[in-house]
Short mmCIF file of C-alpha atoms in Angstrom, two decimals:
data_model
loop_
_atom_site.label_atom_id
_atom_site.label_comp_id
_atom_site.label_asym_id
_atom_site.label_seq_id
_atom_site.Cartn_x
_atom_site.Cartn_y
_atom_site.Cartn_z
CA MET A 1 -0.17 -0.01 -0.06
CA ASP A 2 1.73 3.19 -1.20
CA ASN A 3 0.02 5.66 0.95
CA LEU A 4 1.12 3.43 4.35
CA TYR A 5 3.30 5.18 6.27
CA ASP A 6 5.11 4.59 9.22
CA VAL A 7 4.62 7.88 10.96
CA ILE A 8 2.25 10.63 9.86
CA ILE A 9 3.10 14.22 10.97
CA ILE A 10 0.22 16.92 11.01
CA GLY A 11 1.92 19.87 10.93
CA SER A 12 5.60 21.03 9.35
CA GLY A 13 6.56 23.80 12.09
CA PRO A 14 9.67 23.16 14.52
CA ALA A 15 8.29 20.17 16.57
CA GLY A 16 7.02 18.51 13.08
CA LEU A 17 10.05 18.77 11.59
CA ALA A 18 12.25 17.92 14.94
CA ALA A 19 10.05 14.76 14.50
CA GLY A 20 10.46 14.28 11.05
CA LEU A 21 13.99 14.62 11.63
CA TYR A 22 14.06 11.66 13.85
CA ALA A 23 11.85 9.16 12.43
CA ALA A 24 13.44 9.36 9.10
CA ARG A 25 16.67 8.72 10.38
CA ALA A 26 15.27 6.06 11.78
CA ARG A 27 14.44 4.40 8.61
CA MET A 28 11.03 5.00 9.50
CA LYS A 29 8.65 5.67 5.96
CA THR A 30 8.03 9.54 7.58
CA LEU A 31 5.33 11.82 5.21
CA ILE A 32 5.19 15.33 6.60
CA LEU A 33 2.10 16.89 5.75
CA GLU A 34 1.27 20.53 6.10
CA LYS A 35 -1.51 22.70 4.82
CA ASP A 36 -0.19 25.84 4.86
CA LYS A 37 3.37 27.53 5.22
CA THR A 38 6.45 25.84 5.84
CA GLY A 39 7.63 26.71 9.80
CA GLY A 40 4.51 27.75 11.46
CA GLN A 41 5.04 30.71 13.86
CA ILE A 42 8.56 31.21 13.85
CA VAL A 43 8.59 32.24 10.16
CA SER A 44 7.85 35.17 11.07
CA THR A 45 10.05 36.05 12.69
CA ASP A 46 13.29 38.35 11.51
CA GLU A 47 15.68 36.90 13.95
CA VAL A 48 16.43 34.09 16.26
CA ALA A 49 19.05 35.36 18.95
CA ASN A 50 17.86 32.59 21.63
CA TYR A 51 17.96 28.97 20.14
CA PRO A 52 20.58 27.36 21.59
CA GLY A 53 23.70 26.64 18.49
CA SER A 54 21.54 28.91 15.83
CA ILE A 55 24.19 30.29 13.30
CA GLN A 56 24.94 34.17 13.98
CA HIS A 57 21.97 36.13 12.39
CA ALA A 58 20.00 33.28 11.74
CA THR A 59 16.39 34.30 10.22
CA GLY A 60 13.34 32.34 11.22
CA PRO A 61 13.00 31.18 7.82
CA SER A 62 16.74 30.73 7.84
CA LEU A 63 16.04 28.19 10.30
CA ILE A 64 13.62 26.61 8.59
CA ALA A 65 14.50 25.80 5.82
CA ARG A 66 18.01 24.06 7.84
CA MET A 67 14.94 21.93 9.66
CA VAL A 68 13.66 21.17 6.26
CA GLU A 69 17.00 19.96 4.48
CA GLN A 70 18.15 17.59 7.36
CA ALA A 71 14.60 16.09 7.45
CA GLU A 72 14.74 15.57 4.15
CA GLY A 73 18.11 14.45 3.75
CA PHE A 74 17.35 11.58 5.95
CA GLY A 75 14.45 10.62 3.74
CA ALA A 76 11.17 12.30 5.50
CA GLU A 77 8.48 12.92 2.47
CA ARG A 78 6.60 16.52 2.35
CA LYS A 79 3.65 17.05 1.63
CA LYS A 80 1.16 20.29 1.38
CA ASP A 81 -2.44 18.54 1.87
CA ALA A 82 -4.76 20.39 4.04
CA VAL A 83 -5.91 17.71 7.25
CA ILE A 84 -10.10 17.45 7.11
CA SER A 85 -10.23 14.17 8.81
CA VAL A 86 -8.82 11.65 10.90
CA ASP A 87 -9.54 8.42 12.54
CA PHE A 88 -6.88 6.59 15.19
CA SER A 89 -9.80 4.11 16.57
CA GLU A 90 -7.70 1.27 14.61
CA LYS A 91 -4.46 -0.13 14.81
CA ILE A 92 -3.55 1.46 11.25
CA LYS A 93 -4.54 5.17 11.60
CA THR A 94 -6.21 6.98 8.85
CA VAL A 95 -5.40 10.69 8.00
CA THR A 96 -7.98 11.65 5.51
CA CYS A 97 -7.12 14.71 3.27
CA ARG A 98 -8.21 17.48 0.68
CA ASN A 99 -6.37 15.18 -1.98
CA GLU A 100 -5.27 12.06 -1.09
CA GLU A 101 -5.93 10.09 2.42
CA TYR A 102 -3.26 8.31 4.24
CA LYS A 103 -2.79 5.44 6.51
CA ALA A 104 -0.05 4.74 9.21
CA LYS A 105 1.11 3.24 12.46
CA ALA A 106 1.77 6.16 14.72
CA VAL A 107 0.82 9.28 13.71
CA ILE A 108 2.37 12.69 15.45
CA ILE A 109 -0.16 15.48 16.12
CA ALA A 110 2.45 18.67 15.52
CA ALA A 111 -0.49 20.76 14.12
CA GLY A 112 0.52 24.17 16.88
CA ALA A 113 -1.27 26.97 18.15
CA ARG A 114 -1.90 30.58 16.70
CA PRO A 115 -1.43 33.48 19.63
CA LYS A 116 -4.96 35.28 19.82
CA LYS A 117 -5.01 38.96 17.85
CA ILE A 118 -6.29 42.06 18.69
CA GLY A 119 -7.94 42.62 15.38
CA CYS A 120 -7.64 45.78 14.71
CA PRO A 121 -6.04 47.48 11.64
CA GLY A 122 -2.46 47.10 10.97
CA GLU A 123 -1.71 44.71 13.36
CA ASP A 124 -0.65 41.77 10.35
CA LYS A 125 0.95 44.53 8.39
CA LEU A 126 3.61 45.08 10.99
CA VAL A 127 3.60 41.57 12.46
CA GLY A 128 8.12 41.53 13.06
CA LYS A 129 8.22 45.12 12.17
CA GLY A 130 7.34 46.57 16.12
CA VAL A 131 4.72 43.60 16.38
CA SER A 132 5.34 40.40 18.31
CA TYR A 133 3.84 37.74 20.28
CA CYS A 134 6.68 36.41 21.94
CA ALA A 135 8.77 38.91 24.67
CA THR A 136 11.70 36.15 25.02
CA CYS A 137 12.14 36.22 21.74
CA ASP A 138 11.99 39.85 20.83
CA ALA A 139 12.40 41.61 23.85
CA ASP A 140 15.87 42.36 23.13
CA PHE A 141 15.02 44.47 19.82
CA PHE A 142 13.17 46.88 22.31
CA THR A 143 16.44 47.63 24.50
CA ASP A 144 16.09 51.40 25.81
CA LEU A 145 12.34 51.29 23.57
CA GLU A 146 8.66 52.15 25.39
CA VAL A 147 6.52 49.23 24.30
CA PHE A 148 2.91 48.63 24.97
CA VAL A 149 1.51 45.20 26.56
CA ILE A 150 -2.10 44.40 25.36
CA GLY A 151 -4.04 42.05 28.16
CA GLY A 152 -4.43 41.84 31.56
CA GLY A 153 -4.31 38.26 32.53
CA ASP A 154 -0.87 35.99 33.97
CA SER A 155 0.49 35.46 30.52
CA ALA A 156 0.11 39.57 29.90
CA VAL A 157 1.74 40.66 33.55
CA GLU A 158 4.43 38.29 33.39
CA GLU A 159 5.53 39.03 30.06
CA ALA A 160 5.28 43.51 30.64
CA MET A 161 7.58 42.50 33.64
CA TYR A 162 10.27 40.65 31.48
CA LEU A 163 10.12 42.78 28.72
CA THR A 164 10.70 45.45 31.30
CA LYS A 165 14.26 44.46 31.92
CA PHE A 166 15.28 45.69 28.49
CA ALA A 167 12.76 48.41 27.39
CA ARG A 168 12.80 51.35 28.90
CA LYS A 169 9.50 51.87 29.36
CA VAL A 170 6.49 49.31 29.59
CA THR A 171 2.97 50.48 29.03
CA ILE A 172 -0.36 47.63 29.95
CA VAL A 173 -3.12 48.13 28.19
CA HIS A 174 -6.45 46.97 29.31
CA ARG A 175 -9.74 46.86 28.92
CA ARG A 176 -10.41 46.77 32.28
CA ASP A 177 -10.12 49.01 35.54
CA GLU A 178 -8.20 45.97 37.12
CA LEU A 179 -5.78 43.75 35.82
CA ARG A 180 -7.39 39.47 36.08
CA ALA A 181 -3.54 38.19 36.61
CA ALA A 182 -3.13 36.03 40.21
CA LYS A 183 -2.31 38.99 43.04
CA SER A 184 1.47 37.53 43.53
CA ILE A 185 1.95 38.74 39.75
CA GLN A 186 -0.13 41.77 40.30
CA GLU A 187 1.82 42.58 43.48
CA LYS A 188 5.30 42.37 41.60
CA ALA A 189 4.20 44.71 38.67
CA PHE A 190 2.75 47.28 40.52
CA ALA A 191 6.41 47.48 42.03
CA ASN A 192 7.88 48.27 39.71
CA ASP A 193 8.58 51.37 38.69
CA LYS A 194 9.50 50.64 34.68
CA LEU A 195 5.87 49.64 34.51
CA HIS A 196 2.88 51.82 33.47
CA PHE A 197 -1.15 51.15 33.25
CA LEU A 198 -3.78 52.06 30.64
CA TRP A 199 -6.87 51.13 32.10
CA ASN A 200 -10.07 50.81 30.38
CA THR A 201 -8.53 51.07 26.80
CA THR A 202 -8.76 49.12 23.26
CA VAL A 203 -6.15 49.28 20.82
CA ASN A 204 -8.37 50.65 18.06
CA GLU A 205 -5.33 50.72 15.25
CA ILE A 206 -1.56 50.30 14.78
CA LYS A 207 -0.21 52.41 11.58
CA GLY A 208 3.64 52.58 10.22
CA GLU A 209 5.14 52.39 6.92
CA GLY A 210 6.86 49.40 7.33
CA ILE A 211 7.65 50.10 11.22
CA VAL A 212 5.26 50.26 14.15
CA GLU A 213 5.27 54.39 14.08
CA SER A 214 1.98 54.84 16.75
CA ILE A 215 -1.17 53.14 17.90
CA VAL A 216 -4.19 54.56 18.30
CA PHE A 217 -6.81 53.68 21.49
CA GLU A 218 -9.87 53.72 22.56
CA ASN A 219 -11.23 54.80 25.97
CA LEU A 220 -14.20 52.28 26.65
CA LYS A 221 -15.74 54.17 29.83
CA THR A 222 -15.02 57.82 27.63
CA GLY A 223 -15.03 56.87 24.56
CA GLU A 224 -12.01 59.54 24.19
CA ILE A 225 -9.84 58.79 20.75
CA SER A 226 -6.31 58.99 21.54
CA GLU A 227 -3.09 58.61 18.86
CA HIS A 228 0.13 58.25 20.75
CA ALA A 229 3.44 58.78 18.62
CA ALA A 230 6.84 56.82 19.00
CA ASP A 231 9.20 59.45 20.07
CA GLU A 232 11.15 61.35 17.86
CA ASP A 233 14.27 60.22 18.67
CA ASP A 234 13.82 56.66 18.49
CA GLY A 235 11.14 56.67 16.36
CA THR A 236 9.21 53.32 16.64
CA PHE A 237 8.21 50.75 19.54
CA GLY A 238 7.50 47.88 20.89
CA VAL A 239 3.21 46.57 20.14
CA PHE A 240 2.62 43.16 22.41
CA PRO A 241 -0.93 41.69 22.57
CA PHE A 242 -0.86 38.77 25.11
CA ILE A 243 -4.19 37.44 25.09
CA GLY A 244 -3.93 34.56 25.18
CA TYR A 245 -3.29 30.84 21.93
CA ASP A 246 -5.75 29.24 19.95
CA PRO A 247 -4.73 25.82 19.54
CA LEU A 248 -5.32 24.20 16.15
CA SER A 249 -7.15 20.90 17.67
CA GLU A 250 -10.65 21.69 16.09
CA LEU A 251 -10.26 18.65 13.79
CA PHE A 252 -9.17 16.60 17.18
CA LYS A 253 -11.96 17.19 19.26
CA GLY A 254 -13.03 13.92 20.30
CA LYS A 255 -10.09 12.07 19.14
CA VAL A 256 -7.85 12.52 21.87
CA GLU A 257 -8.02 14.29 24.90
CA MET A 258 -7.61 17.84 25.78
CA ASN A 259 -7.70 20.63 28.42
CA LYS A 260 -11.02 22.85 28.68
CA ALA A 261 -8.64 25.56 26.51
CA GLY A 262 -8.60 23.13 23.40
CA TYR A 263 -4.82 22.23 24.10
CA ILE A 264 -3.87 17.93 23.75
CA ILE A 265 -3.03 16.41 26.66
CA THR A 266 0.20 14.37 26.59
CA ASP A 267 2.60 12.78 29.67
CA ALA A 268 6.25 13.59 28.94
CA ASP A 269 6.49 10.57 26.69
CA MET A 270 4.94 13.07 24.12
CA LYS A 271 1.50 10.01 24.26
CA THR A 272 -1.50 11.21 24.50
CA ASP A 273 -4.52 8.80 25.24
CA VAL A 274 -4.52 6.64 22.24
CA SER A 275 -2.12 4.00 21.53
CA GLY A 276 0.38 5.00 18.56
CA VAL A 277 -0.98 8.87 18.59
CA PHE A 278 0.86 11.67 19.79
CA ALA A 279 1.40 15.42 20.28
CA ALA A 280 4.29 17.63 19.85
CA GLY A 281 4.60 21.37 20.04
CA ASP A 282 2.42 24.50 20.71
CA ILE A 283 -0.83 21.95 20.70
CA ARG A 284 0.02 20.18 23.33
CA GLU A 285 -1.05 20.99 27.34
CA LYS A 286 2.96 22.95 28.48
CA SER A 287 4.35 25.52 30.37
CA LEU A 288 6.45 26.56 27.78
CA ARG A 289 5.98 27.51 23.99
CA GLN A 290 9.53 28.55 21.74
CA VAL A 291 10.96 26.48 19.41
CA ALA A 292 13.50 24.76 21.59
CA THR A 293 10.56 23.16 23.37
CA ALA A 294 9.16 21.90 20.17
CA VAL A 295 12.04 20.31 19.01
CA ALA A 296 12.63 18.76 22.24
CA ASP A 297 8.76 18.12 22.13
CA GLY A 298 9.28 16.20 18.05
CA ALA A 299 12.58 14.34 18.89
CA ILE A 300 10.88 13.12 21.75
CA ALA A 301 7.55 11.79 19.32
CA ALA A 302 9.36 10.47 17.07
CA VAL A 303 11.68 7.83 19.33
CA GLN A 304 8.56 7.30 21.32
CA ALA A 305 6.72 6.02 18.12
CA GLU A 306 9.04 3.83 16.83
CA LYS A 307 9.15 2.00 20.60
CA TYR A 308 5.19 2.36 20.40
CA ILE A 309 5.81 0.25 15.67
CA GLU A 310 8.40 -1.99 17.24
CA SER A 311 5.60 -3.60 20.31
CA ILE A 312 3.20 -3.92 17.27
CA GLY A 313 5.57 -6.11 15.24
#
């Protein structure tokens, strides 16, 4: 059967490509499926400075290109096709795509997650040009500049405090008049001299030609519209929306166990509650979503998939 694989990997971000590399290197017949662009979220990052051992001036696209080269070099097959349904009920798993149906002894779900967006004009156009969804990735680019963090939950406040290590001023913009973050986190935030707060406020627009130059706010209580422009000496500032993530797990609901937010639950070996089905990267329940943790997940999932296939004969 031409379309029977040892392992099918759904998604070609860092987790999926690492899984593909390890699976193919183990001489397993490996297929990586991707409906959209290869590389996931990291391809929108202009510089990757915090991935251990990455070459000087590595970008998201260059890092992904190297991962693709390695995976294909070991024999992993890649196909661009959208998965429309999966059947994990049998020993041989079925993955149905728009163009074809594939079968495998094991499946690794590495479909990823996407940051929730503000949804305002200018946001998409300026991603990677002042708008960022990852403080750990991009904080260094805003050293001694001004930064606005959008959100009021645990992640937003923690990321804002992290950004104060780099930016000269960080303002949390929140649509309510109090934070939703845990009290212990709030106490640290209010004690931080670099942190400022803009309450009852939403972002209506982010403006700039090739780089963020201004941001338009609306006060939800008064209806007042105001525009904040970059300091003349700086020329730009950072906008970091932290209003949550959406795991790309809709296809797998009812197929594997998930938490209330839709993240797939795995153990430390990336095993889901279904034998022969693994999850890796941002789509699974975890505490840190970075390239380093994604590739680790992918490697573990592939090694465990190999062990599973050996066990079923």
